[in-house]
Amino acid sequence: MSRPQEPHRPFFSFGNPFRMISPKGSQLSPRLLSLLNAFEETLAERLRKLNPKDKNDILSLTWMNYAMDSLCETHTDIKTLITDLELPVTHWDEKWIDVYFDISVKLPDICIAFSSELSRLNQGHLLLQCVLHNLESNTSKKFVQVRSSLDSWRKHISSKNLRVENCRSILDNLVESLNLPKVKNSAKGKVLMQAMYGVKVLTVFVCSVFAAAFSGSSKNLLDLDVPNTILWAQAYCNLQTNVNVKIRETFSGGKFTVLKELDAVDSIVKKLYPMIQDGLKPVEVEALQNSVSDLRTGAERLSQGLDFLAKEVDVFFKIVLSGRDALLCNLRASGAVTDPMLGTNVGEPTV
């Protein structure tokens, strides 16, 4: 899966996005400030927990599952914040709606790409099961079948997924949209946009890491330079640095994959393959049995990890869709707000 790497891309800097959302004459009340601080403190804590003490845990399927779970919780939190702000859609500026839809329209394609890759990787489990079944018999004929299955597995795992390859353009569009619209005379709007900025940064970060892991290329990693005035800025900077540096180091080392459980299985396969080339010597029987046991354990751990992560990606997909559909429903009910997806006033028939 590892491919020739591109030079380290520079940080994407957008100045201070909050300079654009600071409304004149609309200071935050204690209640609004409390809501914003609670949202940002929760986000900061998630970012800190996502930063593992052991860098070797980065890009384990367990870590990726937690990263996706954090994304699910943060997108759920923004829905809760919108309710707590008591800011009905009828009072939203069209630019605020665009910010919300910018995420919910682009993310489903990324979710579908990730789901397809997880499914593709898990299909390789069938080949490994075939290997384990044939290794139960120490015959030269079975060893030929084992070698064939191992070759097929490595070829399958190394193949490209075009859906994942296309994630880069979607991520670039999300990065370009990190500049926030001006908020005029609305303290609630300021809170909403500042919170949405945090959601978008975390979303871009997690999705770029997943895209890099699944594509086998560090070119999909993105480095975002967020304003240091934000409550969660330091936690994000530490996380981004540790994760991106570790991934780039792993790729530069020529690893077959940066996915920890997949790499573990590949290492076992490399160790196993020479043992079944020209038959076994008596002293190698025990070594073969140990490798078979390791392969069985590693393959099962990989398959379970892929299953759990696929379910978490599906949860995120549903959260994104439900948020988009709820806002669309409210827009249609108001009948006076332009639907950014349809390009017409919601409620008006399309031609």
mmCIF file of C-alpha atoms in Angstrom:
data_model
loop_
_atom_site.group_PDB
_atom_site.id
_atom_site.type_symbol
_atom_site.label_atom_id
_atom_site.label_comp_id
_atom_site.label_asym_id
_atom_site.label_seq_id
_atom_site.Cartn_x
_atom_site.Cartn_y
_atom_site.Cartn_z
ATOM 1 C CA MET A 1 0.000 0.000 0.000
ATOM 2 C CA SER A 2 2.966 2.270 0.533
ATOM 3 C CA ARG A 3 3.739 4.406 -2.496
ATOM 4 C CA PRO A 4 6.340 7.034 -3.434
ATOM 5 C CA GLN A 5 5.886 9.979 -1.107
ATOM 6 C CA GLU A 6 5.518 13.619 -2.010
ATOM 7 C CA PRO A 7 7.407 16.408 -0.230
ATOM 8 C CA HIS A 8 5.965 17.581 3.066
ATOM 9 C CA ARG A 9 3.202 20.045 2.282
ATOM 10 C CA PRO A 10 3.327 23.410 4.066
ATOM 11 C CA PHE A 11 0.828 24.413 6.721
ATOM 12 C CA PHE A 12 -2.452 25.857 5.517
ATOM 13 C CA SER A 13 -2.808 29.218 7.191
ATOM 14 C CA PHE A 14 -5.971 31.260 7.104
ATOM 15 C CA GLY A 15 -5.042 34.109 9.378
ATOM 16 C CA ASN A 16 -7.512 34.552 12.198
ATOM 17 C CA PRO A 17 -10.963 33.329 11.124
ATOM 18 C CA PHE A 18 -12.532 34.858 14.208
ATOM 19 C CA ARG A 19 -11.631 38.323 13.040
ATOM 20 C CA MET A 20 -14.262 37.767 10.366
ATOM 21 C CA ILE A 21 -16.968 36.520 12.707
ATOM 22 C CA SER A 22 -16.680 39.136 15.440
ATOM 23 C CA PRO A 23 -19.915 41.132 15.233
ATOM 24 C CA LYS A 24 -19.848 44.772 16.187
ATOM 25 C CA GLY A 25 -22.105 45.606 19.096
ATOM 26 C CA SER A 26 -22.917 41.982 19.947
ATOM 27 C CA GLN A 27 -20.900 40.993 22.998
ATOM 28 C CA LEU A 28 -21.481 37.492 24.291
ATOM 29 C CA SER A 29 -23.759 37.232 27.298
ATOM 30 C CA PRO A 30 -22.642 35.042 30.239
ATOM 31 C CA ARG A 31 -25.018 32.308 29.039
ATOM 32 C CA LEU A 32 -23.701 32.313 25.461
ATOM 33 C CA LEU A 33 -20.101 32.453 26.681
ATOM 34 C CA SER A 34 -20.802 29.482 28.935
ATOM 35 C CA LEU A 35 -22.266 27.480 26.030
ATOM 36 C CA LEU A 36 -19.280 28.250 23.789
ATOM 37 C CA ASN A 37 -16.724 27.491 26.496
ATOM 38 C CA ALA A 38 -18.413 24.194 27.325
ATOM 39 C CA PHE A 39 -18.358 23.158 23.668
ATOM 40 C CA GLU A 40 -14.715 24.133 23.180
ATOM 41 C CA GLU A 41 -13.523 22.617 26.475
ATOM 42 C CA THR A 42 -15.166 19.327 25.509
ATOM 43 C CA LEU A 43 -13.486 19.478 22.100
ATOM 44 C CA ALA A 44 -10.107 20.238 23.703
ATOM 45 C CA GLU A 45 -10.461 17.247 26.029
ATOM 46 C CA ARG A 46 -11.297 14.964 23.093
ATOM 47 C CA LEU A 47 -8.226 16.191 21.245
ATOM 48 C CA ARG A 48 -6.028 15.493 24.277
ATOM 49 C CA LYS A 49 -7.433 11.981 24.683
ATOM 50 C CA LEU A 50 -6.911 11.335 20.990
ATOM 51 C CA ASN A 51 -3.203 12.082 21.402
ATOM 52 C CA PRO A 52 -1.779 8.701 22.564
ATOM 53 C CA LYS A 53 1.057 8.518 25.085
ATOM 54 C CA ASP A 54 2.586 5.726 23.018
ATOM 55 C CA LYS A 55 3.081 6.923 19.445
ATOM 56 C CA ASN A 56 3.048 3.304 18.280
ATOM 57 C CA ASP A 57 -0.679 3.274 19.002
ATOM 58 C CA ILE A 58 -1.240 5.824 16.229
ATOM 59 C CA LEU A 59 -3.108 4.220 13.333
ATOM 60 C CA SER A 60 -4.003 1.127 15.255
ATOM 61 C CA LEU A 61 -7.601 0.257 14.397
ATOM 62 C CA THR A 62 -8.463 0.904 18.045
ATOM 63 C CA TRP A 63 -7.104 4.452 17.795
ATOM 64 C CA MET A 64 -8.881 5.015 14.474
ATOM 65 C CA ASN A 65 -12.121 3.773 16.009
ATOM 66 C CA TYR A 66 -11.728 6.268 18.844
ATOM 67 C CA ALA A 67 -10.938 9.051 16.361
ATOM 68 C CA MET A 68 -14.139 8.328 14.432
ATOM 69 C CA ASP A 69 -16.110 8.110 17.678
ATOM 70 C CA SER A 70 -14.749 11.534 18.682
ATOM 71 C CA LEU A 71 -15.899 12.898 15.346
ATOM 72 C CA CYS A 72 -19.372 11.429 15.866
ATOM 73 C CA GLU A 73 -19.633 12.982 19.332
ATOM 74 C CA THR A 74 -18.466 16.391 18.124
ATOM 75 C CA HIS A 75 -20.979 16.464 15.263
ATOM 76 C CA THR A 76 -23.685 15.470 17.737
ATOM 77 C CA ASP A 77 -22.545 18.238 20.084
ATOM 78 C CA ILE A 78 -22.977 20.895 17.399
ATOM 79 C CA LYS A 79 -26.593 19.794 16.975
ATOM 80 C CA THR A 80 -27.094 20.100 20.735
ATOM 81 C CA LEU A 81 -25.462 23.536 20.727
ATOM 82 C CA ILE A 82 -27.804 24.746 17.983
ATOM 83 C CA THR A 83 -30.759 23.677 20.140
ATOM 84 C CA ASP A 84 -29.303 25.287 23.279
ATOM 85 C CA LEU A 85 -28.682 28.534 21.407
ATOM 86 C CA GLU A 86 -32.419 28.715 20.669
ATOM 87 C CA LEU A 87 -31.496 29.845 17.201
ATOM 88 C CA PRO A 88 -34.213 28.640 14.783
ATOM 89 C CA VAL A 89 -33.293 28.143 11.148
ATOM 90 C CA THR A 90 -35.587 30.996 10.172
ATOM 91 C CA HIS A 91 -33.113 33.315 11.935
ATOM 92 C CA TRP A 92 -30.050 31.896 10.211
ATOM 93 C CA ASP A 93 -28.086 33.921 7.702
ATOM 94 C CA GLU A 94 -27.758 32.086 4.392
ATOM 95 C CA LYS A 95 -23.981 32.071 4.799
ATOM 96 C CA TRP A 96 -24.332 30.182 8.099
ATOM 97 C CA ILE A 97 -26.468 27.611 6.338
ATOM 98 C CA ASP A 98 -23.783 27.283 3.661
ATOM 99 C CA VAL A 99 -21.175 26.556 6.341
ATOM 100 C CA TYR A 100 -23.321 23.772 7.810
ATOM 101 C CA PHE A 101 -24.143 22.276 4.438
ATOM 102 C CA ASP A 102 -20.541 22.520 3.284
ATOM 103 C CA ILE A 103 -19.734 19.695 5.684
ATOM 104 C CA SER A 104 -22.889 17.643 5.375
ATOM 105 C CA VAL A 105 -22.853 17.622 1.559
ATOM 106 C CA LYS A 106 -19.189 16.664 1.137
ATOM 107 C CA LEU A 107 -18.761 14.153 3.954
ATOM 108 C CA PRO A 108 -21.086 11.385 2.731
ATOM 109 C CA ASP A 109 -18.766 10.747 -0.242
ATOM 110 C CA ILE A 110 -15.791 10.453 2.118
ATOM 111 C CA CYS A 111 -17.736 8.076 4.384
ATOM 112 C CA ILE A 112 -18.648 5.902 1.401
ATOM 113 C CA ALA A 113 -14.991 5.819 0.314
ATOM 114 C CA PHE A 114 -13.830 4.785 3.798
ATOM 115 C CA SER A 115 -16.545 2.134 4.080
ATOM 116 C CA SER A 116 -15.625 0.662 0.709
ATOM 117 C CA GLU A 117 -11.959 0.458 1.719
ATOM 118 C CA LEU A 118 -12.731 -1.212 5.045
ATOM 119 C CA SER A 119 -14.909 -3.720 3.226
ATOM 120 C CA ARG A 120 -12.177 -4.348 0.656
ATOM 121 C CA LEU A 121 -9.543 -4.918 3.337
ATOM 122 C CA ASN A 122 -11.823 -7.298 5.198
ATOM 123 C CA GLN A 123 -12.384 -9.339 2.047
ATOM 124 C CA GLY A 124 -8.760 -10.382 2.391
ATOM 125 C CA HIS A 125 -9.763 -12.250 5.550
ATOM 126 C CA LEU A 126 -11.280 -14.980 3.387
ATOM 127 C CA LEU A 127 -7.898 -15.587 1.742
ATOM 128 C CA LEU A 128 -6.221 -15.813 5.143
ATOM 129 C CA GLN A 129 -8.851 -18.304 6.291
ATOM 130 C CA CYS A 130 -8.049 -20.381 3.214
ATOM 131 C CA VAL A 131 -4.357 -20.249 4.144
ATOM 132 C CA LEU A 132 -5.063 -21.418 7.684
ATOM 133 C CA HIS A 133 -7.300 -24.233 6.461
ATOM 134 C CA ASN A 134 -4.663 -25.549 4.039
ATOM 135 C CA LEU A 135 -1.908 -25.313 6.639
ATOM 136 C CA GLU A 136 -3.708 -27.891 8.740
ATOM 137 C CA SER A 137 -2.221 -30.448 6.343
ATOM 138 C CA ASN A 138 1.567 -30.573 6.007
ATOM 139 C CA THR A 139 1.569 -31.781 2.395
ATOM 140 C CA SER A 140 3.481 -30.221 -0.473
ATOM 141 C CA LYS A 141 0.266 -29.926 -2.515
ATOM 142 C CA LYS A 142 -1.380 -27.915 0.222
ATOM 143 C CA PHE A 143 1.703 -25.714 0.532
ATOM 144 C CA VAL A 144 1.367 -24.778 -3.137
ATOM 145 C CA GLN A 145 -2.203 -23.643 -2.440
ATOM 146 C CA VAL A 146 -1.035 -21.736 0.635
ATOM 147 C CA ARG A 147 1.581 -19.850 -1.392
ATOM 148 C CA SER A 148 -1.015 -19.002 -4.002
ATOM 149 C CA SER A 149 -3.433 -17.692 -1.354
ATOM 150 C CA LEU A 150 -0.714 -15.622 0.326
ATOM 151 C CA ASP A 151 0.281 -14.116 -3.038
ATOM 152 C CA SER A 152 -3.369 -13.306 -3.741
ATOM 153 C CA TRP A 153 -3.756 -11.724 -0.307
ATOM 154 C CA ARG A 154 -0.777 -9.416 -0.738
ATOM 155 C CA LYS A 155 -1.902 -8.441 -4.227
ATOM 156 C CA HIS A 156 -5.414 -7.741 -2.948
ATOM 157 C CA ILE A 157 -4.226 -5.648 -0.006
ATOM 158 C CA SER A 158 -1.822 -3.659 -2.216
ATOM 159 C CA SER A 159 -4.414 -2.707 -4.828
ATOM 160 C CA LYS A 160 -5.722 0.837 -5.136
ATOM 161 C CA ASN A 161 -9.191 2.040 -4.223
ATOM 162 C CA LEU A 162 -10.207 4.851 -6.587
ATOM 163 C CA ARG A 163 -12.806 6.148 -4.132
ATOM 164 C CA VAL A 164 -10.090 6.714 -1.542
ATOM 165 C CA GLU A 165 -7.830 8.284 -4.170
ATOM 166 C CA ASN A 166 -10.577 10.848 -4.867
ATOM 167 C CA CYS A 167 -10.836 11.932 -1.210
ATOM 168 C CA ARG A 168 -8.023 14.439 -1.636
ATOM 169 C CA SER A 169 -10.062 16.843 -3.761
ATOM 170 C CA ILE A 170 -12.931 16.753 -1.248
ATOM 171 C CA LEU A 171 -10.538 17.459 1.619
ATOM 172 C CA ASP A 172 -8.996 20.360 -0.300
ATOM 173 C CA ASN A 173 -12.470 21.868 -0.733
ATOM 174 C CA LEU A 174 -13.121 21.542 2.990
ATOM 175 C CA VAL A 175 -9.820 23.246 3.779
ATOM 176 C CA GLU A 176 -10.626 26.115 1.424
ATOM 177 C CA SER A 177 -13.935 26.638 3.228
ATOM 178 C CA LEU A 178 -12.335 27.076 6.663
ATOM 179 C CA ASN A 179 -12.538 30.855 6.236
ATOM 180 C CA LEU A 180 -15.693 31.788 8.087
ATOM 181 C CA PRO A 181 -18.328 34.293 6.906
ATOM 182 C CA LYS A 182 -18.841 37.627 8.607
ATOM 183 C CA VAL A 183 -21.430 37.626 11.366
ATOM 184 C CA LYS A 184 -23.276 40.930 11.682
ATOM 185 C CA ASN A 185 -25.044 41.860 14.900
ATOM 186 C CA SER A 186 -25.673 38.321 16.119
ATOM 187 C CA ALA A 187 -23.955 37.036 19.228
ATOM 188 C CA LYS A 188 -25.627 33.665 18.769
ATOM 189 C CA GLY A 189 -24.370 33.540 15.206
ATOM 190 C CA LYS A 190 -20.851 34.226 16.435
ATOM 191 C CA VAL A 191 -21.043 31.289 18.853
ATOM 192 C CA LEU A 192 -22.407 29.029 16.125
ATOM 193 C CA MET A 193 -19.691 29.906 13.624
ATOM 194 C CA GLN A 194 -16.866 29.608 16.150
ATOM 195 C CA ALA A 195 -18.136 26.178 17.185
ATOM 196 C CA MET A 196 -18.531 25.144 13.532
ATOM 197 C CA TYR A 197 -14.904 26.079 12.934
ATOM 198 C CA GLY A 198 -13.855 23.548 15.561
ATOM 199 C CA VAL A 199 -16.067 20.886 14.004
ATOM 200 C CA LYS A 200 -14.589 21.481 10.556
ATOM 201 C CA VAL A 201 -10.975 21.413 11.770
ATOM 202 C CA LEU A 202 -11.460 18.114 13.606
ATOM 203 C CA THR A 203 -13.316 16.698 10.606
ATOM 204 C CA VAL A 204 -10.548 17.644 8.169
ATOM 205 C CA PHE A 205 -7.888 16.253 10.497
ATOM 206 C CA VAL A 206 -9.505 12.854 11.082
ATOM 207 C CA CYS A 207 -10.521 12.401 7.454
ATOM 208 C CA SER A 208 -7.079 13.354 6.160
ATOM 209 C CA VAL A 209 -5.425 10.841 8.500
ATOM 210 C CA PHE A 210 -7.833 8.108 7.373
ATOM 211 C CA ALA A 211 -7.277 9.002 3.717
ATOM 212 C CA ALA A 212 -3.497 8.815 4.194
ATOM 213 C CA ALA A 213 -3.749 5.449 5.953
ATOM 214 C CA PHE A 214 -6.088 3.907 3.388
ATOM 215 C CA SER A 215 -4.301 5.284 0.321
ATOM 216 C CA GLY A 216 -0.842 4.341 1.560
ATOM 217 C CA SER A 217 0.423 7.850 0.892
ATOM 218 C CA SER A 218 1.299 10.767 3.172
ATOM 219 C CA LYS A 219 0.243 13.223 0.441
ATOM 220 C CA ASN A 220 -3.258 13.103 1.917
ATOM 221 C CA LEU A 221 -2.081 14.433 5.275
ATOM 222 C CA LEU A 222 -3.034 18.051 5.904
ATOM 223 C CA ASP A 223 -1.351 20.461 8.309
ATOM 224 C CA LEU A 224 -3.698 23.183 9.531
ATOM 225 C CA ASP A 225 -2.464 26.295 11.296
ATOM 226 C CA VAL A 226 -5.233 27.319 13.710
ATOM 227 C CA PRO A 227 -5.248 30.626 15.646
ATOM 228 C CA ASN A 228 -3.575 30.245 19.043
ATOM 229 C CA THR A 229 -6.353 32.313 20.631
ATOM 230 C CA ILE A 230 -8.757 29.355 20.477
ATOM 231 C CA LEU A 231 -9.253 27.397 23.669
ATOM 232 C CA TRP A 232 -8.481 24.057 21.976
ATOM 233 C CA ALA A 233 -5.621 25.306 19.749
ATOM 234 C CA GLN A 234 -2.715 23.875 21.775
ATOM 235 C CA ALA A 235 -4.382 20.462 22.142
ATOM 236 C CA TYR A 236 -4.974 20.353 18.401
ATOM 237 C CA CYS A 237 -1.443 21.473 17.529
ATOM 238 C CA ASN A 238 0.077 18.755 19.751
ATOM 239 C CA LEU A 239 -2.182 16.097 18.284
ATOM 240 C CA GLN A 240 -1.596 17.097 14.665
ATOM 241 C CA THR A 241 2.178 17.240 15.125
ATOM 242 C CA ASN A 242 2.471 13.869 16.847
ATOM 243 C CA VAL A 243 0.154 12.015 14.501
ATOM 244 C CA ASN A 244 1.365 13.482 11.220
ATOM 245 C CA VAL A 245 5.047 13.157 12.112
ATOM 246 C CA LYS A 246 4.575 9.518 13.131
ATOM 247 C CA ILE A 247 2.710 8.688 9.920
ATOM 248 C CA ARG A 248 5.332 10.372 7.733
ATOM 249 C CA GLU A 249 8.112 8.551 9.557
ATOM 250 C CA THR A 250 6.332 5.232 9.035
ATOM 251 C CA PHE A 251 5.859 5.838 5.321
ATOM 252 C CA SER A 252 9.452 6.973 4.878
ATOM 253 C CA GLY A 253 10.570 3.668 6.417
ATOM 254 C CA GLY A 254 9.077 1.815 3.469
ATOM 255 C CA LYS A 255 6.335 0.066 5.435
ATOM 256 C CA PHE A 256 3.865 -2.016 3.438
ATOM 257 C CA THR A 257 1.073 -0.278 5.350
ATOM 258 C CA VAL A 258 0.754 2.134 8.269
ATOM 259 C CA LEU A 259 -2.277 0.291 9.685
ATOM 260 C CA LYS A 260 -0.867 -1.411 12.768
ATOM 261 C CA GLU A 261 -2.934 -4.625 12.698
ATOM 262 C CA LEU A 262 -2.512 -5.032 8.948
ATOM 263 C CA ASP A 263 1.240 -4.533 9.241
ATOM 264 C CA ALA A 264 1.337 -7.184 11.987
ATOM 265 C CA VAL A 265 -0.362 -9.725 9.717
ATOM 266 C CA ASP A 266 1.950 -8.829 6.839
ATOM 267 C CA SER A 267 4.990 -9.410 9.056
ATOM 268 C CA ILE A 268 3.675 -12.882 9.955
ATOM 269 C CA VAL A 269 3.053 -13.647 6.267
ATOM 270 C CA LYS A 270 6.642 -12.655 5.410
ATOM 271 C CA LYS A 271 7.921 -14.953 8.129
ATOM 272 C CA LEU A 272 5.650 -17.800 7.084
ATOM 273 C CA TYR A 273 6.280 -17.727 3.344
ATOM 274 C CA PRO A 274 9.894 -19.083 3.340
ATOM 275 C CA MET A 275 8.821 -21.994 5.540
ATOM 276 C CA ILE A 276 6.537 -23.388 2.852
ATOM 277 C CA GLN A 277 8.802 -22.913 -0.152
ATOM 278 C CA ASP A 278 10.546 -26.271 -0.404
ATOM 279 C CA GLY A 279 8.997 -28.388 2.296
ATOM 280 C CA LEU A 280 9.787 -28.506 5.988
ATOM 281 C CA LYS A 281 12.803 -29.768 7.852
ATOM 282 C CA PRO A 282 12.003 -31.443 11.184
ATOM 283 C CA VAL A 283 13.361 -28.504 13.167
ATOM 284 C CA GLU A 284 11.000 -26.107 11.328
ATOM 285 C CA VAL A 285 7.749 -27.836 12.249
ATOM 286 C CA GLU A 286 7.450 -26.079 15.594
ATOM 287 C CA ALA A 287 8.319 -22.730 14.036
ATOM 288 C CA LEU A 288 5.594 -23.269 11.441
ATOM 289 C CA GLN A 289 3.049 -24.121 14.102
ATOM 290 C CA ASN A 290 3.925 -20.949 15.999
ATOM 291 C CA SER A 291 3.584 -18.841 12.853
ATOM 292 C CA VAL A 292 0.230 -20.423 12.024
ATOM 293 C CA SER A 293 -0.987 -19.662 15.532
ATOM 294 C CA ASP A 294 0.237 -16.064 15.229
ATOM 295 C CA LEU A 295 -1.459 -15.707 11.839
ATOM 296 C CA ARG A 296 -4.749 -17.009 13.170
ATOM 297 C CA THR A 297 -4.653 -14.554 16.085
ATOM 298 C CA GLY A 298 -3.511 -11.631 13.946
ATOM 299 C CA ALA A 299 -6.054 -12.267 11.199
ATOM 300 C CA GLU A 300 -8.890 -12.417 13.708
ATOM 301 C CA ARG A 301 -7.762 -9.222 15.434
ATOM 302 C CA LEU A 302 -7.525 -7.469 12.067
ATOM 303 C CA SER A 303 -10.962 -8.624 10.942
ATOM 304 C CA GLN A 304 -12.630 -7.602 14.198
ATOM 305 C CA GLY A 305 -10.913 -4.224 14.157
ATOM 306 C CA LEU A 306 -12.044 -3.554 10.589
ATOM 307 C CA ASP A 307 -15.613 -4.580 11.497
ATOM 308 C CA PHE A 308 -15.740 -2.253 14.502
ATOM 309 C CA LEU A 309 -14.304 0.670 12.537
ATOM 310 C CA ALA A 310 -16.738 0.073 9.640
ATOM 311 C CA LYS A 311 -19.652 0.267 12.097
ATOM 312 C CA GLU A 312 -18.311 3.534 13.542
ATOM 313 C CA VAL A 313 -17.941 5.048 10.055
ATOM 314 C CA ASP A 314 -21.541 4.035 9.350
ATOM 315 C CA VAL A 315 -22.668 5.766 12.559
ATOM 316 C CA PHE A 316 -20.884 8.935 11.457
ATOM 317 C CA PHE A 317 -22.455 8.688 8.001
ATOM 318 C CA LYS A 318 -25.926 8.539 9.565
ATOM 319 C CA ILE A 319 -25.193 11.463 11.901
ATOM 320 C CA VAL A 320 -24.118 13.622 8.956
ATOM 321 C CA LEU A 321 -27.165 12.685 6.898
ATOM 322 C CA SER A 322 -29.609 13.201 9.763
ATOM 323 C CA GLY A 323 -28.184 16.659 10.467
ATOM 324 C CA ARG A 324 -28.452 17.635 6.824
ATOM 325 C CA ASP A 325 -31.971 16.256 6.482
ATOM 326 C CA ALA A 326 -33.166 17.995 9.658
ATOM 327 C CA LEU A 327 -31.891 21.361 8.438
ATOM 328 C CA LEU A 328 -33.417 20.815 4.993
ATOM 329 C CA CYS A 329 -36.727 19.945 6.598
ATOM 330 C CA ASN A 330 -36.674 23.160 8.628
ATOM 331 C CA LEU A 331 -35.720 25.163 5.580
ATOM 332 C CA ARG A 332 -38.630 23.744 3.626
ATOM 333 C CA ALA A 333 -40.975 24.459 6.513
ATOM 334 C CA SER A 334 -39.891 28.104 6.597
ATOM 335 C CA GLY A 335 -40.339 28.402 2.838
ATOM 336 C CA ALA A 336 -38.324 31.591 2.739
ATOM 337 C CA VAL A 337 -34.716 30.500 2.848
ATOM 338 C CA THR A 338 -32.694 29.581 -0.203
ATOM 339 C CA ASP A 339 -31.809 25.908 -0.246
ATOM 340 C CA PRO A 340 -28.063 25.808 -0.948
ATOM 341 C CA MET A 341 -28.383 22.275 -2.331
ATOM 342 C CA LEU A 342 -31.127 23.001 -4.821
ATOM 343 C CA GLY A 343 -30.238 26.538 -5.754
ATOM 344 C CA THR A 344 -33.851 27.695 -5.344
ATOM 345 C CA ASN A 345 -36.040 28.919 -2.550
ATOM 346 C CA VAL A 346 -37.189 25.913 -0.612
ATOM 347 C CA GLY A 347 -40.865 25.494 -1.095
ATOM 348 C CA GLU A 348 -40.756 26.651 -4.708
ATOM 349 C CA PRO A 349 -41.181 23.919 -7.312
ATOM 350 C CA THR A 350 -38.136 23.148 -9.419
ATOM 351 C CA VAL A 351 -38.455 23.149 -13.182
#
